[in-house]
PDB file of C-alpha atoms in Angstrom:
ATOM      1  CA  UNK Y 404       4.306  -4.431 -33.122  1.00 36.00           C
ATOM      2  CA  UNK Y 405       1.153  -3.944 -31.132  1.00 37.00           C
ATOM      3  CA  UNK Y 406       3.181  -6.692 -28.823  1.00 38.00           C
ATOM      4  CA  UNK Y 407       6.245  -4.896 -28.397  1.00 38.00           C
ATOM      5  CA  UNK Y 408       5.889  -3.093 -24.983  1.00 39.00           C
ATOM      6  CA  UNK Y 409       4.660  -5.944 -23.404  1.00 38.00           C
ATOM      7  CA  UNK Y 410       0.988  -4.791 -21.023  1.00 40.00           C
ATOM      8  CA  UNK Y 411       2.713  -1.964 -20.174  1.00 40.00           C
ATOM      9  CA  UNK Y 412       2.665  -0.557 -23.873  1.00 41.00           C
ATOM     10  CA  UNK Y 413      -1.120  -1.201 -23.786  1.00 39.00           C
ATOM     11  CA  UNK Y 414      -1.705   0.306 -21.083  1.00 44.00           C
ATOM     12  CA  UNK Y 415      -1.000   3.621 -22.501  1.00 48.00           C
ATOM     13  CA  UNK Y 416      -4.852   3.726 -24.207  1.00 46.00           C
ATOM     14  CA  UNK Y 417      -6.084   6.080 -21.679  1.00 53.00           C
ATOM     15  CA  UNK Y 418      -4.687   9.336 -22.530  1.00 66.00           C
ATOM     16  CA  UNK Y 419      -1.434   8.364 -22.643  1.00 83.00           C
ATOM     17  CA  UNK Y 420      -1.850   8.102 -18.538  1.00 90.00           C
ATOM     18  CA  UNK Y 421       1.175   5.067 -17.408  1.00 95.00           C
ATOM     19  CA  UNK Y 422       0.005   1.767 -15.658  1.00 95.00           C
ATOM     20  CA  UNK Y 423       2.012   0.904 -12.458  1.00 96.00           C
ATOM     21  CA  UNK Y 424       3.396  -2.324 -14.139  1.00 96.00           C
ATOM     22  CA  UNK Y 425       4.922   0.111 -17.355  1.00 96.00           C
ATOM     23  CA  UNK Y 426       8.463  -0.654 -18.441  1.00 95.00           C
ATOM     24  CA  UNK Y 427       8.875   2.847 -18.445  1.00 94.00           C
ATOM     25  CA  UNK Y 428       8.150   3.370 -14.441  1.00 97.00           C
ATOM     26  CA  UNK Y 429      11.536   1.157 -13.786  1.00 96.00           C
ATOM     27  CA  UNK Y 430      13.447   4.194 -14.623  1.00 96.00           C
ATOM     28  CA  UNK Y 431      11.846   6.492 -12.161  1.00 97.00           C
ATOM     29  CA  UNK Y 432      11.477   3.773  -9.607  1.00 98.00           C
ATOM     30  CA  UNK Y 433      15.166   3.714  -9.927  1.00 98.00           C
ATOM     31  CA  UNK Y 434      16.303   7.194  -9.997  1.00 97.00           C
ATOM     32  CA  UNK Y 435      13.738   7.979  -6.518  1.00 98.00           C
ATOM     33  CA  UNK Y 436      15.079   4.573  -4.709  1.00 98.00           C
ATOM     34  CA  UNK Y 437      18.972   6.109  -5.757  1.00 97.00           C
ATOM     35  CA  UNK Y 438      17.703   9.464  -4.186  1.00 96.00           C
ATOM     36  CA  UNK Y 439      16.744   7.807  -0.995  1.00 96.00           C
ATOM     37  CA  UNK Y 440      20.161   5.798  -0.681  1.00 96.00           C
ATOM     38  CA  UNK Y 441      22.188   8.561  -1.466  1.00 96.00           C
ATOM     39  CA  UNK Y 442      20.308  11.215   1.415  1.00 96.00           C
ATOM     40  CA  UNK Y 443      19.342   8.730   3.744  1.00 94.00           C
ATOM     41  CA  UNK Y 444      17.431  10.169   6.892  1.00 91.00           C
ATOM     42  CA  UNK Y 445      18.797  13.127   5.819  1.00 96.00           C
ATOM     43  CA  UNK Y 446      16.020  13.115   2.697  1.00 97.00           C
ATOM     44  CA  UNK Y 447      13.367  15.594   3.414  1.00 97.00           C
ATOM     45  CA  UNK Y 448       9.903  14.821   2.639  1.00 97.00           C
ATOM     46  CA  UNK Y 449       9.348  17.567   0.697  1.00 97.00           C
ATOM     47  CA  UNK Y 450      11.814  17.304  -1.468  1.00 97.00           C
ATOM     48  CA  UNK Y 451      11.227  13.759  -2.165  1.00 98.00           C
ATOM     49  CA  UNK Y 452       7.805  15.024  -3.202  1.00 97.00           C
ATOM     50  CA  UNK Y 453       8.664  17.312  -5.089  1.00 97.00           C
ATOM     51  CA  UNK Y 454      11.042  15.013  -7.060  1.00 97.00           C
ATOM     52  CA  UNK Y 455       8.078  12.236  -7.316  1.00 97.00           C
ATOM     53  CA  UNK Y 456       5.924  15.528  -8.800  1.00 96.00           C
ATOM     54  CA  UNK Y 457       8.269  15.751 -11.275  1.00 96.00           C
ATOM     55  CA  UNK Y 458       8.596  12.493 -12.720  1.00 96.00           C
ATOM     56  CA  UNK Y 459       4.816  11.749 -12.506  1.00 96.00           C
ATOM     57  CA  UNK Y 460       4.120  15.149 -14.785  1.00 95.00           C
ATOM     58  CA  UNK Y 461       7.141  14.113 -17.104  1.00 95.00           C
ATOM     59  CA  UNK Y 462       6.030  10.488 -17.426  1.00 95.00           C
ATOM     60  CA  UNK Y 463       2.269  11.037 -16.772  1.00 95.00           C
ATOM     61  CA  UNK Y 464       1.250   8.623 -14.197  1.00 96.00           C
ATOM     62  CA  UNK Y 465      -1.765   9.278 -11.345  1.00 95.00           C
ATOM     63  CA  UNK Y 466      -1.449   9.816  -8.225  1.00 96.00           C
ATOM     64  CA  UNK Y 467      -2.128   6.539  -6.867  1.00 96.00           C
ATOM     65  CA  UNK Y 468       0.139   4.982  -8.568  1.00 97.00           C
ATOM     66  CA  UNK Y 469       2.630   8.000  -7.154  1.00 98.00           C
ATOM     67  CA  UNK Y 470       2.052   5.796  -4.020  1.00 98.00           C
ATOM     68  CA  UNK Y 471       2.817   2.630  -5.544  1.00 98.00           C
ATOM     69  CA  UNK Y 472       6.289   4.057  -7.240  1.00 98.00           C
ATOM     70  CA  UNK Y 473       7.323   5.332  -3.353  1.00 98.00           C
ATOM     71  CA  UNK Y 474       6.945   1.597  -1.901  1.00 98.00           C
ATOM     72  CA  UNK Y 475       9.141   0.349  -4.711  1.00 98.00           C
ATOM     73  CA  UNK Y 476      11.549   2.986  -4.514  1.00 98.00           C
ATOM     74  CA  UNK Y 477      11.338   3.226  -0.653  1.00 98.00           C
ATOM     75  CA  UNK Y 478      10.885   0.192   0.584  1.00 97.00           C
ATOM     76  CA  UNK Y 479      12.329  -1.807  -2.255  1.00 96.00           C
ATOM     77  CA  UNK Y 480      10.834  -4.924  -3.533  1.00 94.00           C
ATOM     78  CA  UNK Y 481      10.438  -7.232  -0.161  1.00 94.00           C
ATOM     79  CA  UNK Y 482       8.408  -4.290   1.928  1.00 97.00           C
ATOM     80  CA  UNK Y 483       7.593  -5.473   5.004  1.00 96.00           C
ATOM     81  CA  UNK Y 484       5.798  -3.843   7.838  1.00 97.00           C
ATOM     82  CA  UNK Y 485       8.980  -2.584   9.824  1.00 97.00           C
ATOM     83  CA  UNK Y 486      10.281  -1.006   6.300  1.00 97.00           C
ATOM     84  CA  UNK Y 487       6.750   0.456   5.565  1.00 97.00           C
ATOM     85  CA  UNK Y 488       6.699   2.284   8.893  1.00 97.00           C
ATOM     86  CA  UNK Y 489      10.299   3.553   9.008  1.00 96.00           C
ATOM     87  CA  UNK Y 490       9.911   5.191   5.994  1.00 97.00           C
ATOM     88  CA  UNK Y 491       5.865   6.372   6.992  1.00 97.00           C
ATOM     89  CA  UNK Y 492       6.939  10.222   6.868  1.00 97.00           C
ATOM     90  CA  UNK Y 493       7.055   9.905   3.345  1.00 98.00           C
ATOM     91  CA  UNK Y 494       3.977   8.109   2.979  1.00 98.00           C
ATOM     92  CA  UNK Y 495       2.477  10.445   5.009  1.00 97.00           C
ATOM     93  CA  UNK Y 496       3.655  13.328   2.772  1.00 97.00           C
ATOM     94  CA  UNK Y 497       3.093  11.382  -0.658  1.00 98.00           C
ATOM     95  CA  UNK Y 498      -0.830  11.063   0.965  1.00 97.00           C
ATOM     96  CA  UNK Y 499      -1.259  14.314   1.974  1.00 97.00           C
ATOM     97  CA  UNK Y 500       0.073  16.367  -1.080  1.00 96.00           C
ATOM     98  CA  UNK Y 501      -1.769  14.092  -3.462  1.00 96.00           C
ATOM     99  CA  UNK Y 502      -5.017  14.035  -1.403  1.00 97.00           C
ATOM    100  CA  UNK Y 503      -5.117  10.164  -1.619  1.00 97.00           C
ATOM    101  CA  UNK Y 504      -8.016   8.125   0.086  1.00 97.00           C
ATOM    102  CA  UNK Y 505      -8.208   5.069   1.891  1.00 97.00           C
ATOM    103  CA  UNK Y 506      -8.657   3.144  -1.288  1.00 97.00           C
ATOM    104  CA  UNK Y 507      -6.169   4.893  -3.335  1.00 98.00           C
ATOM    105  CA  UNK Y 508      -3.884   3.328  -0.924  1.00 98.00           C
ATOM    106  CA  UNK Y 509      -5.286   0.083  -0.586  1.00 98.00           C
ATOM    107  CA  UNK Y 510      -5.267   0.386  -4.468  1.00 98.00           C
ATOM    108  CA  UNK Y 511      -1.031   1.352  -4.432  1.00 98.00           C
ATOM    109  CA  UNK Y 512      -0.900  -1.596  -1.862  1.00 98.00           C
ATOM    110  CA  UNK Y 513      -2.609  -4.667  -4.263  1.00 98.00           C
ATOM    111  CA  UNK Y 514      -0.070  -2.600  -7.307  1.00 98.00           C
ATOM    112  CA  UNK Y 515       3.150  -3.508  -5.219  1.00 98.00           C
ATOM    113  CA  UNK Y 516       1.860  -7.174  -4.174  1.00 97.00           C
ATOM    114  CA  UNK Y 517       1.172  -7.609  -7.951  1.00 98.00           C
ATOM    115  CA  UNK Y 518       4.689  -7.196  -8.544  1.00 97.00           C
ATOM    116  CA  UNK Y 519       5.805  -8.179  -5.926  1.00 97.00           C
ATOM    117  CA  UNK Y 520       4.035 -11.452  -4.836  1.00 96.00           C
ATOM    118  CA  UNK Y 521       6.798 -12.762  -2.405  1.00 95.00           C
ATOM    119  CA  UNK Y 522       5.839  -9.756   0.025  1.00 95.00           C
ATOM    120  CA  UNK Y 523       1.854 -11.620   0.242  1.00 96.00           C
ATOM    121  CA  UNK Y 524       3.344 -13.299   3.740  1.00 95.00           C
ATOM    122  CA  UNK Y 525       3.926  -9.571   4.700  1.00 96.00           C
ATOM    123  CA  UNK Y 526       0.909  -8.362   3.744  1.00 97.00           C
ATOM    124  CA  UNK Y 527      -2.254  -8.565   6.830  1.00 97.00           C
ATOM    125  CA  UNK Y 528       0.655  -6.765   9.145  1.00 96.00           C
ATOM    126  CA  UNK Y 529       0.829  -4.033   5.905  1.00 97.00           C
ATOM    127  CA  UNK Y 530      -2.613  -3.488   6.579  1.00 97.00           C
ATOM    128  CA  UNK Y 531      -1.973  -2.953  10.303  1.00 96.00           C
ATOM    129  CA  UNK Y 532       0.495  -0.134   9.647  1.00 97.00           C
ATOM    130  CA  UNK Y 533      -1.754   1.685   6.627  1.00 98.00           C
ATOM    131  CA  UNK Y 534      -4.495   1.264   9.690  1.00 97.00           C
ATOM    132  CA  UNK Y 535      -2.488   2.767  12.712  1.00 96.00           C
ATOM    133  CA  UNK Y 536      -1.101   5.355  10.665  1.00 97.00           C
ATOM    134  CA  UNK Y 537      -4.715   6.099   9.522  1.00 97.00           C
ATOM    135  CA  UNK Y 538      -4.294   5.890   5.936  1.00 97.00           C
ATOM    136  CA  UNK Y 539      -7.167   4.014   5.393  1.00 97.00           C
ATOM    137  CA  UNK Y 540      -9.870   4.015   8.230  1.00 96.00           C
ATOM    138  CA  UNK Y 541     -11.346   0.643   9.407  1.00 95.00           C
ATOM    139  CA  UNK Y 542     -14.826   0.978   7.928  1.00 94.00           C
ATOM    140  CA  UNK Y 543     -12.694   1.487   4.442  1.00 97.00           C
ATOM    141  CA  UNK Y 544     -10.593  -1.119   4.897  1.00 97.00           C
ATOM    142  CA  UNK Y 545     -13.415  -3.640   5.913  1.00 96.00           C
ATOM    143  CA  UNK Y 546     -15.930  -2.535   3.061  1.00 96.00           C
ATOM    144  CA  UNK Y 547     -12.531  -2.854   0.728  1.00 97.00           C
ATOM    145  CA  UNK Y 548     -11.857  -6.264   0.927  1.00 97.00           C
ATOM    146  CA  UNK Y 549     -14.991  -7.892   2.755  1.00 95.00           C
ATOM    147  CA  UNK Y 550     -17.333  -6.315   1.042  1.00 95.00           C
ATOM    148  CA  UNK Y 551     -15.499  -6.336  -2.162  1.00 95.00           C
ATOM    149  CA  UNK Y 552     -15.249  -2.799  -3.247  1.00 96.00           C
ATOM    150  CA  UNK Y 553     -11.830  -3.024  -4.255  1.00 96.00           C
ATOM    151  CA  UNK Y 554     -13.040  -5.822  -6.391  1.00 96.00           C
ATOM    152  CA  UNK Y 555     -11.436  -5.228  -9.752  1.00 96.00           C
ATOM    153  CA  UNK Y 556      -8.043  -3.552  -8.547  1.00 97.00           C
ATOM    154  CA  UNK Y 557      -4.611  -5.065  -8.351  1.00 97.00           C
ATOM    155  CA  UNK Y 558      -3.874  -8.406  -6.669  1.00 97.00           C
ATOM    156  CA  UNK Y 559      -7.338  -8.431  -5.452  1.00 97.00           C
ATOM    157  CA  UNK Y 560      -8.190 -12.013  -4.954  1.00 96.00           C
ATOM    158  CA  UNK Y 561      -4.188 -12.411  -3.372  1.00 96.00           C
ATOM    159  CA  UNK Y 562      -5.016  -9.395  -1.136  1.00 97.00           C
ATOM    160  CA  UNK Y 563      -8.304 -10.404  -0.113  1.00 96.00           C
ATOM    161  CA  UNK Y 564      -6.891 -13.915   1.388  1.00 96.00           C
ATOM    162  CA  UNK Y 565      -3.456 -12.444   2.128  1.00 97.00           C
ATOM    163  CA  UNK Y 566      -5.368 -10.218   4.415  1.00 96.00           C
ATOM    164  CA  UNK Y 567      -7.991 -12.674   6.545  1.00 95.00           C
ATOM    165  CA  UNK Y 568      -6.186 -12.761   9.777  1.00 94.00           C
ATOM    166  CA  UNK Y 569      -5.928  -8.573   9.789  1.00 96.00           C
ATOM    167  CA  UNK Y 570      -9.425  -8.363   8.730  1.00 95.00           C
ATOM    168  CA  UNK Y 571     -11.101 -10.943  10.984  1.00 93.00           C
ATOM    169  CA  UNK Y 572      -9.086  -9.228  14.100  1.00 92.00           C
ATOM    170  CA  UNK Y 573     -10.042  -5.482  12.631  1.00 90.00           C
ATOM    171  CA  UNK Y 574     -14.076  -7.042  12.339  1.00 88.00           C
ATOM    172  CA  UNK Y 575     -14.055  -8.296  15.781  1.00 87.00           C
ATOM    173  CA  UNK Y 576     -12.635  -5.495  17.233  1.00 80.00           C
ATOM    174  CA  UNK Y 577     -15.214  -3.012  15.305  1.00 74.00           C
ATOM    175  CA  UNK Y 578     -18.129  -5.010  16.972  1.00 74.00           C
ATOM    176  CA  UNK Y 579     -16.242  -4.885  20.565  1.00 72.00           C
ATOM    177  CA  UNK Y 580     -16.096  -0.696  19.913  1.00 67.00           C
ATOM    178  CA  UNK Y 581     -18.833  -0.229  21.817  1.00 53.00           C
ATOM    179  CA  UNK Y 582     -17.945  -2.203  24.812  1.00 57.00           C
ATOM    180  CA  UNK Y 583     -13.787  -1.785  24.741  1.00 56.00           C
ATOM    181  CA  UNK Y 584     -11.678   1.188  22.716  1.00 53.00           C
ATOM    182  CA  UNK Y 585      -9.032  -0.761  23.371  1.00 52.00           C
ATOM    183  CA  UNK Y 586      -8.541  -2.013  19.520  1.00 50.00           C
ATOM    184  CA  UNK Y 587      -4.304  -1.961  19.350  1.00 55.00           C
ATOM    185  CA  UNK Y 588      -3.710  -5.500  20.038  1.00 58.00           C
ATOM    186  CA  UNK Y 589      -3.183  -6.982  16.521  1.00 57.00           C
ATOM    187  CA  UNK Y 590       0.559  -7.631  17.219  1.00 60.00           C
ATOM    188  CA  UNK Y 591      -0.708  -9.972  20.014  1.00 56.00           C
ATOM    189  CA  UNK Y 592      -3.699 -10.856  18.866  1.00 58.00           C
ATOM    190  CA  UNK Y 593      -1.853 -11.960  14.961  1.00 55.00           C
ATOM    191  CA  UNK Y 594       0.075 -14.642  16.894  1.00 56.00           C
ATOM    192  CA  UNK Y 595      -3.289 -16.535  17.562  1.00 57.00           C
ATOM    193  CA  UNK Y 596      -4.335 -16.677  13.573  1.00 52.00           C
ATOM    194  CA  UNK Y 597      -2.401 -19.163  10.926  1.00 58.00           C
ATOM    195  CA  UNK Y 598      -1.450 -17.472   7.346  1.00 51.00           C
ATOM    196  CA  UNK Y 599      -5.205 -18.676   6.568  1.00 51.00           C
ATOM    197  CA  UNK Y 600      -7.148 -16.477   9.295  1.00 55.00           C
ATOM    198  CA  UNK Y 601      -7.783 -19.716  11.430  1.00 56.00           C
ATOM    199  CA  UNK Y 602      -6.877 -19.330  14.426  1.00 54.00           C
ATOM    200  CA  UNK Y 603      -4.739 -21.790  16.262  1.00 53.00           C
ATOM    201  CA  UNK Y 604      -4.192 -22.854  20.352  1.00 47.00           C
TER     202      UNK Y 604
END
């Protein structure tokens, strides 16, 4: 029976505590992406928050993955960049009333590629908005995936290389700080770099 639930069922182990690829998650997923459809723009963030707050301490899920569940239900399942930073208000709200960190969300962002793997074409200008909206700062973002401390969380490996051309612009620009604060040309700048990181004439 032990197979029953699929990983999600074994997931439970730690206290009871959901994973963000549970069955049971769907549900809520569900019922927060039908909130959002039904209010529109007229949703406030706080009480989108407030509903999220009640289906993580009903299901029991952390607060990263609180993140995750709002760029399902939010974004829906092909999230790119435009969709991530029409709905940022929320994401700015969902950070800030669950204290999240830079990783956290770089950690909600490798969840939703993991289900989600047709969104890895989307994923280096992803980056871009968590960056400009300062939900994970550069030195974070670099040590993440460069130096591999996000080694170990969702869609790591997929991330990592999904990421290259973002990263290789956001590590050039770090060692041009000193000489040029001018570092918000990535929209430009991405047009020069191949899916790969390499850049092209």
């Amino acid at each position: 029976d032990s197979d029953a639930g699929g990983k999600g069922q074994a997931s439970k182990k730690n206290g009871g505590v959901l994973d963000y690829d549970d069955e049971e998650l769907k549900s809520v997923i569900s019922m927060l992406a039908g909130l959002s459809n039904s209010k529109g723009s007229a949703l406030k963030t706080a009480d989108y928050v407030e509903e999220l707050t009640n289906h993580r301490l009903a299901k029991n899920f952390d607060q990263k993955t609180s993140l995750y569940i709002s760029m399902e239900a939010l974004c829906g399942n092909e999230m790119d960049a435009k969709a991530l930073q029409d709905k940022s208000k929320y994401f700015d709200k969902v950070n800030n009333s669950l204290k999240l960190s830079g990783p956290d969300v770089l950690w909600a962002l490798g969840a939703y590629l993991d289900m989600n793997p047709g969104t890895k074409k989307f994923f280096a200008q992803l980056l871009k908005v968590v960056y400009d909206e300062e939900w994970a700062e550069e030195k974070t973002i670099l040590e993440f995936y460069n130096d591999e401390e996000g080694e170990g969380t969702p869609a790591f490996v997929n991330a990592q290389q999904a990421a290259a051309p973002f990263l290789k612009w956001l590590a050039e620009a770090e060692e041009d700080d000193d000489d040029d604060d001018d570092d918000d040309d990535y929209d430009d700048d991405a047009d020069d770099y191949d899916t790969s990181g390499n850049k092209v004439l």
